[in-house]
Amino acid sequence: IDQSTGYVVAVMGGRGTKEGRLTLNRATDTVRQPGSTFKIVSTYAPALDSAGMNLATVFNDAPFNYQDGKGKPVTNANNKYDYKTLSIREAIIRSKNTIAVKTLTQITPQLGFDYLLNFGFTTMVEGKWVNGQWFTDIMQPTALGGITDGVKNIELCAAYASIANEGAYIEPKLYTKVLDSNGNVLLDNTSPRSRQVIKP
C-alpha cells in the first residue's frame, strides 16, 4: 500500500498460477490471527498516542497473570524473562509479550479495542455468544493478537500504512475509476476516505 494515497500497489493473495476468476484471495478475503504484529496497533500506538506513555516508559519483564486467573502466566517467545525493567522501545525491538500485555492492561483493553476499530479493522468482536460461550476482543490477549476471528491482511497493512502516513488512515483502494465503453464514469473511487488515527 502506498501510505500517502491508500493505493494497493501489489497483492500476493494465493499460491501458484492463477487458474480462475473470483478465486479466494488470502490477502483480502480471509482472516488470520495476527500474532505479535498486533502489539503495535492494539497496544503501543494507543499507549504512546493518548495514555501518557513514551518509548522510555519501563515495565518489569517478569511473569504476569491474566486478570481472569485462568491459564499459565504470560510468557515470552523463548519462555524466558529478563527479570529487569525494559523500556517500551526495547520491548518492541525484542517483541516481549509480557510487556505488551502489561501495557495494554494499564491503558485498558477497551482503549486498545477502540484504536483497532479506528485503525480500520472490521473483524474485531465487541462481544458475541458462540455455542453458549462468550467471546470478546476487549481483553488482555488482544495485545498479542489473540483475538476471536482474526484480521484481514489488507487491513493490517493499511493500519501500519497509517503509521507511516503520519497517523492518517486511508482506506485501501484497489481501483480508482471504472468507465464504460463511452468513457462515462460508472464507479469513482478517487476521493480518499481518511481520518487521523494517531498524532503524527
PDB file of C-alpha atoms in Angstrom:
ATOM      1  CA  ILE A   1       0.000   0.000   0.000  1.00  0.00           C
ATOM      2  CA  ASP A   2       1.227   3.460  -0.843  1.00  0.00           C
ATOM      3  CA  GLN A   3       0.656   5.051   2.556  1.00  0.00           C
ATOM      4  CA  SER A   4       0.122   8.561   1.151  1.00  0.00           C
ATOM      5  CA  THR A   5      -2.690   7.571  -1.248  1.00  0.00           C
ATOM      6  CA  GLY A   6      -4.087   4.282   0.073  1.00  0.00           C
ATOM      7  CA  TYR A   7      -3.493   2.676  -3.324  1.00  0.00           C
ATOM      8  CA  VAL A   8      -2.758  -1.032  -3.161  1.00  0.00           C
ATOM      9  CA  VAL A   9       0.266  -1.310  -5.421  1.00  0.00           C
ATOM     10  CA  ALA A  10       0.863  -5.055  -5.108  1.00  0.00           C
ATOM     11  CA  VAL A  11      -1.122  -8.048  -3.865  1.00  0.00           C
ATOM     12  CA  MET A  12       0.013 -11.605  -3.292  1.00  0.00           C
ATOM     13  CA  GLY A  13      -3.125 -13.445  -2.343  1.00  0.00           C
ATOM     14  CA  GLY A  14      -2.526 -17.042  -3.343  1.00  0.00           C
ATOM     15  CA  ARG A  15      -0.057 -19.695  -4.367  1.00  0.00           C
ATOM     16  CA  GLY A  16       0.911 -20.802  -7.840  1.00  0.00           C
ATOM     17  CA  THR A  17      -0.571 -19.755 -11.150  1.00  0.00           C
ATOM     18  CA  LYS A  18      -3.998 -18.163 -11.059  1.00  0.00           C
ATOM     19  CA  GLU A  19      -6.367 -20.637 -12.675  1.00  0.00           C
ATOM     20  CA  GLY A  20      -9.740 -18.960 -12.301  1.00  0.00           C
ATOM     21  CA  ARG A  21     -11.659 -15.754 -11.822  1.00  0.00           C
ATOM     22  CA  LEU A  22     -13.002 -14.584  -8.467  1.00  0.00           C
ATOM     23  CA  THR A  23     -10.956 -17.193  -6.622  1.00  0.00           C
ATOM     24  CA  LEU A  24     -10.057 -16.930  -2.940  1.00  0.00           C
ATOM     25  CA  ASN A  25      -7.612 -14.113  -2.252  1.00  0.00           C
ATOM     26  CA  ARG A  26      -5.827 -14.673   1.048  1.00  0.00           C
ATOM     27  CA  ALA A  27      -4.745 -11.020   1.226  1.00  0.00           C
ATOM     28  CA  THR A  28      -8.263  -9.586   1.109  1.00  0.00           C
ATOM     29  CA  ASP A  29     -10.809 -12.355   1.767  1.00  0.00           C
ATOM     30  CA  THR A  30      -9.554 -14.472   4.673  1.00  0.00           C
ATOM     31  CA  VAL A  31      -8.794 -13.779   8.310  1.00  0.00           C
ATOM     32  CA  ARG A  32      -5.778 -14.972  10.265  1.00  0.00           C
ATOM     33  CA  GLN A  33      -4.510 -14.484  13.802  1.00  0.00           C
ATOM     34  CA  PRO A  34      -2.117 -11.512  13.625  1.00  0.00           C
ATOM     35  CA  GLY A  35       0.179 -12.564  16.475  1.00  0.00           C
ATOM     36  CA  SER A  36       2.900 -10.134  17.502  1.00  0.00           C
ATOM     37  CA  THR A  37       2.216  -7.804  14.563  1.00  0.00           C
ATOM     38  CA  PHE A  38      -0.779  -6.652  16.637  1.00  0.00           C
ATOM     39  CA  LYS A  39       1.316  -5.319  19.538  1.00  0.00           C
ATOM     40  CA  ILE A  40       1.949  -2.021  17.759  1.00  0.00           C
ATOM     41  CA  VAL A  41      -1.628  -1.224  16.724  1.00  0.00           C
ATOM     42  CA  SER A  42      -3.511  -2.728  19.682  1.00  0.00           C
ATOM     43  CA  THR A  43      -1.209  -1.580  22.459  1.00  0.00           C
ATOM     44  CA  TYR A  44       1.796   0.615  21.805  1.00  0.00           C
ATOM     45  CA  ALA A  45       0.174   3.106  19.399  1.00  0.00           C
ATOM     46  CA  PRO A  46      -2.640   3.925  21.854  1.00  0.00           C
ATOM     47  CA  ALA A  47      -0.208   3.941  24.801  1.00  0.00           C
ATOM     48  CA  LEU A  48       2.065   6.469  23.090  1.00  0.00           C
ATOM     49  CA  ASP A  49      -0.745   8.461  21.475  1.00  0.00           C
ATOM     50  CA  SER A  50      -3.156   9.045  24.343  1.00  0.00           C
ATOM     51  CA  ALA A  51      -2.141   7.243  27.548  1.00  0.00           C
ATOM     52  CA  GLY A  52       0.802   9.421  28.530  1.00  0.00           C
ATOM     53  CA  MET A  53       3.490   6.849  27.825  1.00  0.00           C
ATOM     54  CA  ASN A  54       6.591   7.217  25.676  1.00  0.00           C
ATOM     55  CA  LEU A  55       9.244   4.897  24.302  1.00  0.00           C
ATOM     56  CA  ALA A  56      11.263   5.282  27.516  1.00  0.00           C
ATOM     57  CA  THR A  57       8.385   4.117  29.768  1.00  0.00           C
ATOM     58  CA  VAL A  58       9.537   0.966  31.587  1.00  0.00           C
ATOM     59  CA  PHE A  59       7.904  -2.263  32.727  1.00  0.00           C
ATOM     60  CA  ASN A  60       9.349  -5.261  34.544  1.00  0.00           C
ATOM     61  CA  ASP A  61       9.892  -8.300  32.331  1.00  0.00           C
ATOM     62  CA  ALA A  62       8.697 -10.960  34.769  1.00  0.00           C
ATOM     63  CA  PRO A  63       5.836 -13.491  34.974  1.00  0.00           C
ATOM     64  CA  PHE A  64       2.411 -11.873  34.746  1.00  0.00           C
ATOM     65  CA  ASN A  65      -1.008 -13.484  35.002  1.00  0.00           C
ATOM     66  CA  TYR A  66      -4.088 -12.552  33.040  1.00  0.00           C
ATOM     67  CA  GLN A  67      -6.769 -10.934  35.197  1.00  0.00           C
ATOM     68  CA  ASP A  68      -9.227 -13.785  34.665  1.00  0.00           C
ATOM     69  CA  GLY A  69      -6.891 -16.063  36.623  1.00  0.00           C
ATOM     70  CA  LYS A  70      -7.078 -18.801  34.016  1.00  0.00           C
ATOM     71  CA  GLY A  71      -4.113 -20.483  32.414  1.00  0.00           C
ATOM     72  CA  LYS A  72      -0.397 -20.013  32.744  1.00  0.00           C
ATOM     73  CA  PRO A  73       1.406 -16.696  33.161  1.00  0.00           C
ATOM     74  CA  VAL A  74       2.122 -14.673  30.018  1.00  0.00           C
ATOM     75  CA  THR A  75       5.380 -15.935  28.541  1.00  0.00           C
ATOM     76  CA  ASN A  76       7.804 -14.531  26.015  1.00  0.00           C
ATOM     77  CA  ALA A  77       8.610 -16.333  22.775  1.00  0.00           C
ATOM     78  CA  ASN A  78      11.659 -18.028  24.290  1.00  0.00           C
ATOM     79  CA  ASN A  79       9.813 -18.862  27.552  1.00  0.00           C
ATOM     80  CA  LYS A  80      12.349 -16.735  29.425  1.00  0.00           C
ATOM     81  CA  TYR A  81      12.128 -13.497  31.384  1.00  0.00           C
ATOM     82  CA  ASP A  82      14.835 -10.895  31.855  1.00  0.00           C
ATOM     83  CA  TYR A  83      13.639 -10.115  35.418  1.00  0.00           C
ATOM     84  CA  LYS A  84      14.514  -6.461  34.942  1.00  0.00           C
ATOM     85  CA  THR A  85      12.874  -3.300  33.717  1.00  0.00           C
ATOM     86  CA  LEU A  86      12.754  -2.782  29.969  1.00  0.00           C
ATOM     87  CA  SER A  87      11.602   0.272  28.067  1.00  0.00           C
ATOM     88  CA  ILE A  88       8.744   0.081  25.593  1.00  0.00           C
ATOM     89  CA  ARG A  89      11.340   0.717  22.879  1.00  0.00           C
ATOM     90  CA  GLU A  90      13.313  -2.380  23.954  1.00  0.00           C
ATOM     91  CA  ALA A  91      10.093  -4.397  24.342  1.00  0.00           C
ATOM     92  CA  ILE A  92       9.139  -3.579  20.745  1.00  0.00           C
ATOM     93  CA  ILE A  93      12.605  -4.449  19.437  1.00  0.00           C
ATOM     94  CA  ARG A  94      12.622  -7.769  21.309  1.00  0.00           C
ATOM     95  CA  SER A  95       8.877  -8.465  20.897  1.00  0.00           C
ATOM     96  CA  LYS A  96       8.318  -9.002  24.627  1.00  0.00           C
ATOM     97  CA  ASN A  97       4.878 -10.493  25.271  1.00  0.00           C
ATOM     98  CA  THR A  98       4.897  -9.708  28.988  1.00  0.00           C
ATOM     99  CA  ILE A  99       5.420  -6.004  28.470  1.00  0.00           C
ATOM    100  CA  ALA A 100       2.816  -5.783  25.701  1.00  0.00           C
ATOM    101  CA  VAL A 101       0.187  -7.356  27.981  1.00  0.00           C
ATOM    102  CA  LYS A 102       1.207  -5.207  30.961  1.00  0.00           C
ATOM    103  CA  THR A 103       0.993  -2.100  28.770  1.00  0.00           C
ATOM    104  CA  LEU A 104      -2.470  -2.981  27.440  1.00  0.00           C
ATOM    105  CA  THR A 105      -3.614  -3.785  30.967  1.00  0.00           C
ATOM    106  CA  GLN A 106      -2.516  -0.344  32.147  1.00  0.00           C
ATOM    107  CA  ILE A 107      -4.069   1.606  29.262  1.00  0.00           C
ATOM    108  CA  THR A 108      -7.131  -0.744  29.344  1.00  0.00           C
ATOM    109  CA  PRO A 109      -8.203  -3.292  26.743  1.00  0.00           C
ATOM    110  CA  GLN A 110     -11.151  -1.004  25.887  1.00  0.00           C
ATOM    111  CA  LEU A 111      -8.800   1.764  24.733  1.00  0.00           C
ATOM    112  CA  GLY A 112      -6.795  -0.705  22.646  1.00  0.00           C
ATOM    113  CA  PHE A 113     -10.010  -2.058  21.108  1.00  0.00           C
ATOM    114  CA  ASP A 114     -11.240   1.445  20.250  1.00  0.00           C
ATOM    115  CA  TYR A 115      -7.960   2.221  18.478  1.00  0.00           C
ATOM    116  CA  LEU A 116      -8.186  -1.036  16.500  1.00  0.00           C
ATOM    117  CA  LEU A 117     -11.615  -0.032  15.201  1.00  0.00           C
ATOM    118  CA  ASN A 118     -10.269   3.386  14.243  1.00  0.00           C
ATOM    119  CA  PHE A 119      -7.294   1.714  12.503  1.00  0.00           C
ATOM    120  CA  GLY A 120      -9.855   0.127  10.142  1.00  0.00           C
ATOM    121  CA  PHE A 121     -10.161  -3.440  11.437  1.00  0.00           C
ATOM    122  CA  THR A 122     -13.635  -4.748  10.552  1.00  0.00           C
ATOM    123  CA  THR A 123     -13.395  -8.187  12.154  1.00  0.00           C
ATOM    124  CA  MET A 124     -12.956  -7.126  15.788  1.00  0.00           C
ATOM    125  CA  VAL A 125     -15.530  -8.635  18.137  1.00  0.00           C
ATOM    126  CA  GLU A 126     -17.037  -6.425  20.828  1.00  0.00           C
ATOM    127  CA  GLY A 127     -18.921  -9.433  22.136  1.00  0.00           C
ATOM    128  CA  LYS A 128     -20.813 -12.455  20.846  1.00  0.00           C
ATOM    129  CA  TRP A 129     -22.097 -15.824  22.000  1.00  0.00           C
ATOM    130  CA  VAL A 130     -20.875 -18.925  20.176  1.00  0.00           C
ATOM    131  CA  ASN A 131     -22.247 -22.315  21.286  1.00  0.00           C
ATOM    132  CA  GLY A 132     -23.056 -20.941  24.734  1.00  0.00           C
ATOM    133  CA  GLN A 133     -19.635 -19.313  25.208  1.00  0.00           C
ATOM    134  CA  TRP A 134     -18.993 -15.555  25.334  1.00  0.00           C
ATOM    135  CA  PHE A 135     -16.246 -14.133  23.106  1.00  0.00           C
ATOM    136  CA  THR A 136     -14.857 -10.598  23.088  1.00  0.00           C
ATOM    137  CA  ASP A 137     -11.727  -8.873  21.827  1.00  0.00           C
ATOM    138  CA  ILE A 138     -11.838  -6.343  24.662  1.00  0.00           C
ATOM    139  CA  MET A 139      -9.356  -8.380  26.701  1.00  0.00           C
ATOM    140  CA  GLN A 140      -5.688  -8.648  27.580  1.00  0.00           C
ATOM    141  CA  PRO A 141      -4.697 -11.334  24.983  1.00  0.00           C
ATOM    142  CA  THR A 142      -5.605  -8.835  22.238  1.00  0.00           C
ATOM    143  CA  ALA A 143      -2.195  -7.259  22.932  1.00  0.00           C
ATOM    144  CA  LEU A 144      -0.624 -10.397  21.450  1.00  0.00           C
ATOM    145  CA  GLY A 145      -3.062 -10.818  18.580  1.00  0.00           C
ATOM    146  CA  GLY A 146      -5.095 -13.447  20.439  1.00  0.00           C
ATOM    147  CA  ILE A 147      -8.465 -12.406  19.049  1.00  0.00           C
ATOM    148  CA  THR A 148     -11.739 -14.102  18.253  1.00  0.00           C
ATOM    149  CA  ASP A 149     -11.875 -14.111  14.452  1.00  0.00           C
ATOM    150  CA  GLY A 150      -8.503 -12.871  13.209  1.00  0.00           C
ATOM    151  CA  VAL A 151      -7.869  -9.999  10.790  1.00  0.00           C
ATOM    152  CA  LYS A 152      -7.605  -9.475   7.046  1.00  0.00           C
ATOM    153  CA  ASN A 153      -4.077  -8.956   5.779  1.00  0.00           C
ATOM    154  CA  ILE A 154      -5.106  -5.897   3.760  1.00  0.00           C
ATOM    155  CA  GLU A 155      -6.480  -4.244   6.904  1.00  0.00           C
ATOM    156  CA  LEU A 156      -3.322  -4.997   8.887  1.00  0.00           C
ATOM    157  CA  CYS A 157      -1.262  -3.499   6.069  1.00  0.00           C
ATOM    158  CA  ALA A 158      -3.492  -0.392   5.983  1.00  0.00           C
ATOM    159  CA  ALA A 159      -3.131   0.083   9.747  1.00  0.00           C
ATOM    160  CA  TYR A 160       0.661   0.036   9.503  1.00  0.00           C
ATOM    161  CA  ALA A 161       0.500   2.311   6.450  1.00  0.00           C
ATOM    162  CA  SER A 162      -1.352   4.881   8.560  1.00  0.00           C
ATOM    163  CA  ILE A 163       1.580   4.980  10.997  1.00  0.00           C
ATOM    164  CA  ALA A 164       3.894   5.673   8.057  1.00  0.00           C
ATOM    165  CA  ASN A 165       1.419   8.328   6.853  1.00  0.00           C
ATOM    166  CA  GLU A 166       1.909  10.482   9.950  1.00  0.00           C
ATOM    167  CA  GLY A 167      -1.020   8.841  11.707  1.00  0.00           C
ATOM    168  CA  ALA A 168      -3.571   9.353   8.935  1.00  0.00           C
ATOM    169  CA  TYR A 169      -5.518   6.239   7.954  1.00  0.00           C
ATOM    170  CA  ILE A 170      -6.592   5.964   4.310  1.00  0.00           C
ATOM    171  CA  GLU A 171      -8.971   3.190   3.309  1.00  0.00           C
ATOM    172  CA  PRO A 172      -7.150   0.844   0.880  1.00  0.00           C
ATOM    173  CA  LYS A 173      -8.053   1.264  -2.794  1.00  0.00           C
ATOM    174  CA  LEU A 174      -7.842  -1.494  -5.377  1.00  0.00           C
ATOM    175  CA  TYR A 175      -9.169   0.724  -8.194  1.00  0.00           C
ATOM    176  CA  THR A 176      -9.688   4.432  -8.852  1.00  0.00           C
ATOM    177  CA  LYS A 177     -12.371   4.561 -11.561  1.00  0.00           C
ATOM    178  CA  VAL A 178     -14.462   2.262 -13.705  1.00  0.00           C
ATOM    179  CA  LEU A 179     -15.562   3.642 -17.078  1.00  0.00           C
ATOM    180  CA  ASP A 180     -17.985   2.269 -19.647  1.00  0.00           C
ATOM    181  CA  SER A 181     -17.080   1.906 -23.330  1.00  0.00           C
ATOM    182  CA  ASN A 182     -18.127   5.533 -23.930  1.00  0.00           C
ATOM    183  CA  GLY A 183     -15.885   6.895 -21.189  1.00  0.00           C
ATOM    184  CA  ASN A 184     -18.704   7.540 -18.728  1.00  0.00           C
ATOM    185  CA  VAL A 185     -17.754   7.067 -15.091  1.00  0.00           C
ATOM    186  CA  LEU A 186     -19.596   4.085 -13.583  1.00  0.00           C
ATOM    187  CA  LEU A 187     -17.665   3.963 -10.314  1.00  0.00           C
ATOM    188  CA  ASP A 188     -15.499   6.714  -8.852  1.00  0.00           C
ATOM    189  CA  ASN A 189     -13.128   5.781  -6.059  1.00  0.00           C
ATOM    190  CA  THR A 190     -10.695   8.688  -6.370  1.00  0.00           C
ATOM    191  CA  SER A 191     -11.664  10.630  -3.232  1.00  0.00           C
ATOM    192  CA  PRO A 192      -9.714   9.230  -0.295  1.00  0.00           C
ATOM    193  CA  ARG A 193     -11.682   8.078   2.744  1.00  0.00           C
ATOM    194  CA  SER A 194      -9.301   9.024   5.516  1.00  0.00           C
ATOM    195  CA  ARG A 195      -9.137  10.014   9.169  1.00  0.00           C
ATOM    196  CA  GLN A 196      -6.481  10.809  11.723  1.00  0.00           C
ATOM    197  CA  VAL A 197      -5.945   7.749  13.925  1.00  0.00           C
ATOM    198  CA  ILE A 198      -2.892   8.814  15.914  1.00  0.00           C
ATOM    199  CA  LYS A 199      -0.976  12.064  16.263  1.00  0.00           C
ATOM    200  CA  PRO A 200       1.842  12.499  13.741  1.00  0.00           C
TER     201      PRO A 200
END
